[in-house]
PDB file of C-alpha atoms in Angstrom:
ATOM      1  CA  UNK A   1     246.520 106.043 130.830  1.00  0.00           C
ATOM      2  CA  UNK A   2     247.850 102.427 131.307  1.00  0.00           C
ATOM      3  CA  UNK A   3     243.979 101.402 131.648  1.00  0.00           C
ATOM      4  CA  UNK A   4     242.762 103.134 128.537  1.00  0.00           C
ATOM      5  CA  UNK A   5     245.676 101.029 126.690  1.00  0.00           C
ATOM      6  CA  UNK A   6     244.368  97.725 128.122  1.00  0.00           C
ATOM      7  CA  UNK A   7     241.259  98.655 127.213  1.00  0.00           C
ATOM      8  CA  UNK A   8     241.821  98.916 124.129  1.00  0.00           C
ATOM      9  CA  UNK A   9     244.182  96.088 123.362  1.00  0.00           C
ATOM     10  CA  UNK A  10     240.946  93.705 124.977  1.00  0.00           C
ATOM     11  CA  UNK A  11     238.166  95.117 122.443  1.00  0.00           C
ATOM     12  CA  UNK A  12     240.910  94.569 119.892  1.00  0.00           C
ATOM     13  CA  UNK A  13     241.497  91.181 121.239  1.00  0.00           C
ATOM     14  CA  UNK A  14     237.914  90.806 121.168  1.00  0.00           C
ATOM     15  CA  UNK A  15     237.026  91.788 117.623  1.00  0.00           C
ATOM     16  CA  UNK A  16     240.277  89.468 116.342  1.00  0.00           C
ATOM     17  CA  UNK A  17     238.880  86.917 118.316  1.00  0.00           C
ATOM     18  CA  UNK A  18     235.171  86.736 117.616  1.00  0.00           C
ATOM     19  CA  UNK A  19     236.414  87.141 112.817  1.00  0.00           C
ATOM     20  CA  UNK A  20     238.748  84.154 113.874  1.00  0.00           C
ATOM     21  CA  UNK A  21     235.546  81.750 115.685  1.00  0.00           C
ATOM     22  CA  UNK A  22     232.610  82.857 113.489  1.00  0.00           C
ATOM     23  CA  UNK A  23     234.474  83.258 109.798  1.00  0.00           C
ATOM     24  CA  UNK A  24     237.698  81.454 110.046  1.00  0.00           C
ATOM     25  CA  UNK A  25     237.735  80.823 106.115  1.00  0.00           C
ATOM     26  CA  UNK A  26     237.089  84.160 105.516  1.00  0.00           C
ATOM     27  CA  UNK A  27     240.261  84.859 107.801  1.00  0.00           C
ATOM     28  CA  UNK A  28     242.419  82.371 105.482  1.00  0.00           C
ATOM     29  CA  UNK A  29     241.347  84.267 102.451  1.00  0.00           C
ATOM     30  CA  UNK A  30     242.361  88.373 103.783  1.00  0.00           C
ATOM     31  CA  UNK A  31     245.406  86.338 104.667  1.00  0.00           C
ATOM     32  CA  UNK A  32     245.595  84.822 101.069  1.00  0.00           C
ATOM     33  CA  UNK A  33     244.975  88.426  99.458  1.00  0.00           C
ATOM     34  CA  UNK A  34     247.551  90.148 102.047  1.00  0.00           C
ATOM     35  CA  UNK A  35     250.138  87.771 100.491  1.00  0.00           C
ATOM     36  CA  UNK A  36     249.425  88.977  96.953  1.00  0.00           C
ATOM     37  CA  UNK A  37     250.524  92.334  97.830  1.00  0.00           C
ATOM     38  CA  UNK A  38     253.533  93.922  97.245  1.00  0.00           C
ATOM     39  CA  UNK A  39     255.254  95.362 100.800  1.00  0.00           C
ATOM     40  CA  UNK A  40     254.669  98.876  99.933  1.00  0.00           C
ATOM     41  CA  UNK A  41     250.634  98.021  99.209  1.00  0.00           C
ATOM     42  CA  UNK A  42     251.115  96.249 102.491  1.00  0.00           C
ATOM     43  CA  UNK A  43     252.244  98.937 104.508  1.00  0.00           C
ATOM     44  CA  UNK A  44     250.135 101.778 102.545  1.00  0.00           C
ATOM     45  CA  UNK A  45     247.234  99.667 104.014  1.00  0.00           C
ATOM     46  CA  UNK A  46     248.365 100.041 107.528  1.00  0.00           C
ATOM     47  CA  UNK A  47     248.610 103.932 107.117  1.00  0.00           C
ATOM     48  CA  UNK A  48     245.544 103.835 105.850  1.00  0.00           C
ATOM     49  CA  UNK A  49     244.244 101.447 108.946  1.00  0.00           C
ATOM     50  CA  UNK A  50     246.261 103.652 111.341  1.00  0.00           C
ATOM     51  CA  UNK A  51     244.669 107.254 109.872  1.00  0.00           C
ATOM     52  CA  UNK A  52     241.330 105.712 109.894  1.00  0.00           C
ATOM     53  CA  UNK A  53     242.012 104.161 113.454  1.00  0.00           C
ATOM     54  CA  UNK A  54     242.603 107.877 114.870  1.00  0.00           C
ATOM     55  CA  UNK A  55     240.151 109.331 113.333  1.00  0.00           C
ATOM     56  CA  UNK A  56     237.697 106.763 115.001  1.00  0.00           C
ATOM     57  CA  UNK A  57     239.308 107.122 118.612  1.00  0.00           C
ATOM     58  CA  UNK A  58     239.276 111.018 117.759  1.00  0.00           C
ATOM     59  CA  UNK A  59     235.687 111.318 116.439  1.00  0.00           C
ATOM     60  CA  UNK A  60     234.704 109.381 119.933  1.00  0.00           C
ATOM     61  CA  UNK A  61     236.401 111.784 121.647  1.00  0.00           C
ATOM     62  CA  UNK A  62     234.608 114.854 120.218  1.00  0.00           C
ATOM     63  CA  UNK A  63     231.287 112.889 121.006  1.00  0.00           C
ATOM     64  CA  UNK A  64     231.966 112.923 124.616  1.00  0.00           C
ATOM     65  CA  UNK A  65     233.246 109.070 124.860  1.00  0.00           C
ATOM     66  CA  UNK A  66     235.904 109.951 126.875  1.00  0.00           C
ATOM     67  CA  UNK A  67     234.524 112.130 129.806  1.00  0.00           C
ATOM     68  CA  UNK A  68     234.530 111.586 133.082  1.00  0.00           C
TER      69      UNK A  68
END
């Protein structure tokens, strides 16, 4: 279980990393627009991100990304 976790904290890690060296203007503005939003569009958003996060890691699932 423990691995699966660090696994996916790295490819998060590694998608944060590789928006911050290739488009680190385009990184100022998202946190430009975040800013504009009220805290209850803010966290909305992150619902949003979370539902759509588990229905990734769920979807891979079902396609047999997690077999042994």
């Amino acid at each position: 279980m423990m691995s699966w976790a660090l696994l996916a904290l790295g490819l998060v890690l590694v998608v944060e990393g590789l928006l911050w060296a290739l488009a680190p203007h385009l990184v100022e503005e998202l946190l430009a627009a975040l800013r504009a939003l009220t805290p209850e569009e803010r966290r909305l958003a992150g619902l949003a991100a979370l539902a759509l996060g588990l229905a990734l890691v769920w979807g891979a699932r079902m396609a047999g990304a997690f077999s042994p």
